[in-house]
Tab-separated table of C-alpha atoms and ligand atoms in Angstrom:
chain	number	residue	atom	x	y	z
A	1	UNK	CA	0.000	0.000	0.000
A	2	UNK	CA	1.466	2.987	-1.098
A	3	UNK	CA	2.385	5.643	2.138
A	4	UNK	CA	-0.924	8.138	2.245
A	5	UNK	CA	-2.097	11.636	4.477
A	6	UNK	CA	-5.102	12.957	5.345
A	7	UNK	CA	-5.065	16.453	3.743
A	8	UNK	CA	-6.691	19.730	3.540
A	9	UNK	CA	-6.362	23.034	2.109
A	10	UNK	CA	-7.303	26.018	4.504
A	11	UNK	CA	-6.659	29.547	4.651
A	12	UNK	CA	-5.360	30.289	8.732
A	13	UNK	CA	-6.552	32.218	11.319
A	14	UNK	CA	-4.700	34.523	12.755
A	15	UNK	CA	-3.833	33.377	16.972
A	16	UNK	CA	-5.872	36.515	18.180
A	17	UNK	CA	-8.842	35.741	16.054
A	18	UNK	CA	-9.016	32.275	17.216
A	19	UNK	CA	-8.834	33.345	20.966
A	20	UNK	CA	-11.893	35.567	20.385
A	21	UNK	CA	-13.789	32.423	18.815
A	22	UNK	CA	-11.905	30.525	22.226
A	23	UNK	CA	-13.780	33.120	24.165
A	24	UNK	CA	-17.485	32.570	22.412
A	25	UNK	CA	-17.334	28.896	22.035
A	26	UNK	CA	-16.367	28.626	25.729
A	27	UNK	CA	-19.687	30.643	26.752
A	28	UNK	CA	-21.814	28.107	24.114
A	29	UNK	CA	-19.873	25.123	26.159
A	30	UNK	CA	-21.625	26.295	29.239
A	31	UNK	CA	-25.038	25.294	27.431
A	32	UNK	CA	-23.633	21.964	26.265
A	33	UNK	CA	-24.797	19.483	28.196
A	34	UNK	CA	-24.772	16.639	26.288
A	35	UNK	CA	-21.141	16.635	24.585
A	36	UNK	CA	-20.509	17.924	21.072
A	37	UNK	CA	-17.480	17.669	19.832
A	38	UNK	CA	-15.984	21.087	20.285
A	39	UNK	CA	-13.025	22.683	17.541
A	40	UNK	CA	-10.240	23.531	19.832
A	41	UNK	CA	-9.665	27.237	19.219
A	42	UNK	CA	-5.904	26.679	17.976
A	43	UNK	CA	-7.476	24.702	15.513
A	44	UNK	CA	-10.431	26.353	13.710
A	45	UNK	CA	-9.670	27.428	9.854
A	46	UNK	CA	-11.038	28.268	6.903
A	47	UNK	CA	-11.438	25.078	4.883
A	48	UNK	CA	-11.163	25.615	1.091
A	49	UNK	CA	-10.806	21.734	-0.148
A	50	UNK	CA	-11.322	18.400	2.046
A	51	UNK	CA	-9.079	16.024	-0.243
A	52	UNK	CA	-9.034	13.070	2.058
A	53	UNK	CA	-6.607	9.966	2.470
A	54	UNK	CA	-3.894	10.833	-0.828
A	55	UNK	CA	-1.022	8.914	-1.555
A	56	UNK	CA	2.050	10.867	-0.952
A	57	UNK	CA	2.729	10.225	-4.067
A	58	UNK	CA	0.298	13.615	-4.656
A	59	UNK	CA	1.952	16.292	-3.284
A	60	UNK	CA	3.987	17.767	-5.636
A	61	UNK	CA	0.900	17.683	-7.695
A	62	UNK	CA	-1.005	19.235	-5.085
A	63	UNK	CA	1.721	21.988	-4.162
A	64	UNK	CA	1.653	23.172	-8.141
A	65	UNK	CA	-2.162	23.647	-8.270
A	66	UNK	CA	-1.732	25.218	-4.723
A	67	UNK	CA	0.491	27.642	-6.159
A	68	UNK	CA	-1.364	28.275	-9.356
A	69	UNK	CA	-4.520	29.497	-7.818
A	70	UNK	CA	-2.660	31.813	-4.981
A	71	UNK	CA	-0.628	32.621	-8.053
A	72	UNK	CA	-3.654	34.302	-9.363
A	73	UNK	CA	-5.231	35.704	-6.064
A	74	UNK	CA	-4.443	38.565	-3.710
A	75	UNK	CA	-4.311	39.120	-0.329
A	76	UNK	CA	-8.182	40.200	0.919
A	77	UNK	CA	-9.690	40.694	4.388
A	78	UNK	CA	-12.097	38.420	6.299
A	79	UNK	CA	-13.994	40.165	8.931
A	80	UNK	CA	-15.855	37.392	11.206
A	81	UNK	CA	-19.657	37.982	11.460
A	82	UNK	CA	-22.750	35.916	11.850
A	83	UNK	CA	-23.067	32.165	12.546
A	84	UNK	CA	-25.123	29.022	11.099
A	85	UNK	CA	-25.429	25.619	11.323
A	86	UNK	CA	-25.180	22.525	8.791
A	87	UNK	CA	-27.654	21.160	7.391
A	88	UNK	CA	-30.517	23.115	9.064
A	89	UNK	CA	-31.942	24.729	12.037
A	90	UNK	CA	-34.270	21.918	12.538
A	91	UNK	CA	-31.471	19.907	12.565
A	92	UNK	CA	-28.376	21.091	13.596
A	93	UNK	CA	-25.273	18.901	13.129
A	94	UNK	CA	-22.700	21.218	12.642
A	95	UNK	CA	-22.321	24.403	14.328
A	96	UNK	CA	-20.165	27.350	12.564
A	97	UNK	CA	-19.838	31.245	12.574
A	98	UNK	CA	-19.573	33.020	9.377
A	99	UNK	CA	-17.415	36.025	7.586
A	100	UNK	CA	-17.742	38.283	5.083
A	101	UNK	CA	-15.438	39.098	2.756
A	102	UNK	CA	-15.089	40.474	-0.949
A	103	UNK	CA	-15.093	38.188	-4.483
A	104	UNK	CA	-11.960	37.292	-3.573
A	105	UNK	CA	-12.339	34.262	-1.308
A	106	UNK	CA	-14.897	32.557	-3.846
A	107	UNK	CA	-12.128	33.348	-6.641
A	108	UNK	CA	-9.622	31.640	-4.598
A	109	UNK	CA	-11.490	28.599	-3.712
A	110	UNK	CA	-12.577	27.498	-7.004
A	111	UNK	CA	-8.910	28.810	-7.822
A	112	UNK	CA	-7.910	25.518	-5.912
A	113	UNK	CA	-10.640	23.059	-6.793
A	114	UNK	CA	-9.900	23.772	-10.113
A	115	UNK	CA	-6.288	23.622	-9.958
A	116	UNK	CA	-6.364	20.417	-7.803
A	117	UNK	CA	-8.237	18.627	-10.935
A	118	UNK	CA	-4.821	17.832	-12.774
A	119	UNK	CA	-3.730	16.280	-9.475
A	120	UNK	CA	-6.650	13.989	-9.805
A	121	UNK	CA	-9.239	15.517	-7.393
A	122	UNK	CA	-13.117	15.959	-8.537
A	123	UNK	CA	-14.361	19.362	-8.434
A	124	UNK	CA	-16.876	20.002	-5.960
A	125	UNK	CA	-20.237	19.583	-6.567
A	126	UNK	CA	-21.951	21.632	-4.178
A	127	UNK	CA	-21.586	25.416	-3.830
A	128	UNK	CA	-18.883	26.650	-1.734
A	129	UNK	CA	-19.989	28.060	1.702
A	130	UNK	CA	-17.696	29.756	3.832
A	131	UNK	CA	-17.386	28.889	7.494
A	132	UNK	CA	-15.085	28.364	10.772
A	133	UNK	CA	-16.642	24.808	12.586
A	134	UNK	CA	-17.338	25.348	15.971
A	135	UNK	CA	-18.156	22.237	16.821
A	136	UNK	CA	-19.705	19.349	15.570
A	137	UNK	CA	-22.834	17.233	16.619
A	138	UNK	CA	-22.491	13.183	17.603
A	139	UNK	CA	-25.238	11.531	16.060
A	140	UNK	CA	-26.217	10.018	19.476
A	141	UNK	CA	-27.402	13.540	20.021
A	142	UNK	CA	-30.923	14.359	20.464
A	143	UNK	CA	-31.680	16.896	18.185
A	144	UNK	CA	-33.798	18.893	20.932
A	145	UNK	CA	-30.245	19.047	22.620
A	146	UNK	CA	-28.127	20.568	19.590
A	147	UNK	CA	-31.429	22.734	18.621
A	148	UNK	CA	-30.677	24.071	22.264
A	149	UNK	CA	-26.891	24.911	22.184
A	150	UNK	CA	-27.512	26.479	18.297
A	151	UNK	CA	-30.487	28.639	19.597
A	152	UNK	CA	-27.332	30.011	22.514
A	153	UNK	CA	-25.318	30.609	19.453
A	154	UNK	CA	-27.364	32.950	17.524
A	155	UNK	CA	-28.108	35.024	20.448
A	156	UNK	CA	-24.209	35.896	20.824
A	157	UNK	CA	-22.876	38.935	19.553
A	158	UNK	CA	-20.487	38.118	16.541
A	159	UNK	CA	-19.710	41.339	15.671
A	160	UNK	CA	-16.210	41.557	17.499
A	161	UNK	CA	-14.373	38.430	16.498
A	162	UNK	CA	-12.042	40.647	14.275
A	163	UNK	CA	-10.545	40.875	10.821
A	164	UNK	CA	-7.891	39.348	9.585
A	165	UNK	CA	-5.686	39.784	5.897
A	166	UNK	CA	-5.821	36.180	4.138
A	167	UNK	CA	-2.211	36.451	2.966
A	168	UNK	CA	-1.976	32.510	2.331
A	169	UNK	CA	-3.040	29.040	1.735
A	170	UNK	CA	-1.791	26.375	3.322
A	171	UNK	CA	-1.994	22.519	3.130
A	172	UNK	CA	-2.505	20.879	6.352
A	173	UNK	CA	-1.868	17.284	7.675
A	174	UNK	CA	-4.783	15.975	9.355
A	175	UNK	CA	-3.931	13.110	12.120
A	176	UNK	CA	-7.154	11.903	13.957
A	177	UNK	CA	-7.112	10.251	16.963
A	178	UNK	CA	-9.334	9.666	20.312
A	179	UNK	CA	-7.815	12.888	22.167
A	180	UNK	CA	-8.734	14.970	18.762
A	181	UNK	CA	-7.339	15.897	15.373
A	182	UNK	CA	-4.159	17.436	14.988
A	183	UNK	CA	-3.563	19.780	12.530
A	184	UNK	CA	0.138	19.913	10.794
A	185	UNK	CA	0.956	22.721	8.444
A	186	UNK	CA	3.233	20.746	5.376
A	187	UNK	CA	3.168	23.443	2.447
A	188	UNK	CA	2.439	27.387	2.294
A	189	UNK	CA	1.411	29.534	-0.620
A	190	UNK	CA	1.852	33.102	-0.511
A	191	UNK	CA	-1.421	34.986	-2.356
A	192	UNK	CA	-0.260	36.935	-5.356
A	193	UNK	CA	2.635	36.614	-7.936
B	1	2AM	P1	-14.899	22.244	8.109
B	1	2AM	O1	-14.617	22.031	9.546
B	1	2AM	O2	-14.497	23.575	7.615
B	1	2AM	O3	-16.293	21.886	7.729
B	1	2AM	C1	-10.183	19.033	8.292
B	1	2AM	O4	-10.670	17.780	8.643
B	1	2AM	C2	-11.266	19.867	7.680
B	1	2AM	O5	-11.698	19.302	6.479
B	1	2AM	C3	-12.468	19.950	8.575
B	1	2AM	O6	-12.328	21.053	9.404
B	1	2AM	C4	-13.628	20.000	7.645
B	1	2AM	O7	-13.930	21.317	7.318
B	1	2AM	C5	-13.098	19.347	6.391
B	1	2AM	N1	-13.582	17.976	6.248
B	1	2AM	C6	-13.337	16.949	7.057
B	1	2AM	N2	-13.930	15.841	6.617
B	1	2AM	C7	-14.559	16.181	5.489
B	1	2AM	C8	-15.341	15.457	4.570
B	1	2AM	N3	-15.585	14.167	4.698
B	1	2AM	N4	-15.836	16.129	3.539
B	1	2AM	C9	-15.604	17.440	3.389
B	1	2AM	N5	-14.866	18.177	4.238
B	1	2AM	C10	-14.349	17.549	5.275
């Protein structure tokens, strides 16, 4: 079997962001009395493209589409605001907050899942929709419970998480294991030539 990783392409978030989203999901935590499986605030990111288990075999494929499409980006803000959940209110299973931010970040994620294509990745199928997981819903959990803890989330004030200047993508390792994942950073792309 040929050597594989668990990958992802994210943009980062800056240390101070994250320890304003540390701050909010710890309040939400206080209503969670069931369990969800909270993002530890070190480790919340803006996904672009979930590629899965890839032979290592990949990368240098992957790190030449990565640089393409921040090749033809530029560096634009994110400014945190609102929150959501996956698939629906009526059934929450994945809790996130939002941002808003100019053409750019659409630009730069179909940037990638186009790019990726030559390195043998399908393009994705469903619309891309910007978000930072907060934490995700076991599906042992009653859905009265997660409609709880996502009805405390939308009554929090998301208007001071911050802004941040995406400057560059970055392809992460993803290791999973029973104490949580852990996130390594193997390649960075600077936005813009
Ligand atoms: P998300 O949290 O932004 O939704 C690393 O595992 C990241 O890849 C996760 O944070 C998640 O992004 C995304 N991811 C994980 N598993 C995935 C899957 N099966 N399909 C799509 N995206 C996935």
């Amino acid at each position: 079997m040929p050597e594989s990783k668990r990958l992802f392409i994210a943009i980062e978030i800056p240390a101070s962001v994250q320890q304003n989203i540390g701050v909010l999901s710890a309040a939400l935590r206080k209503a969670d009395d069931y369990g969800l499986s909270w993002v530890k605030a070190s480790n919340i990111h803006l996904t672009l493209k979930f590629l899965g288990e890839t032979p290592v075999s990949t990368l240098e494929k992957i790190e030449v589409g990565m640089a393409n499409a921040a090749a033809n980006s530029s560096p634009f803000e994110i400014t945190l605001s609102g929150c959501g959940c996956f698939p629906s209110p009526a059934r929450p299973r994945v809790l996130w907050l939002g941002m808003q931010a100019d053409a750019r970040l659409g630009q730069l994620q179909r940037g990638v899942d186009e790019a990726l294509v030559d390195a043998g990745f399908a393009r994705e199928k469903k619309p891309f929709s910007a978000h930072l997981t907060l934490a995700r819903v076991p599906d042992t959990c009653p859905t009265t419970t997660s409609q709880k803890i996502y009805t405390q989330l939308v009554t929090l004030d998301t208007r001071h998480l911050g802004s941040f200047t995406a400057t560059e993508i970055t392809l992460f390792q993803s290791v999973l294991s029973r104490f949580g994942a852990q996130y390594t950073p193997l390649y960075r792309c600077r936005l813009g030539k």
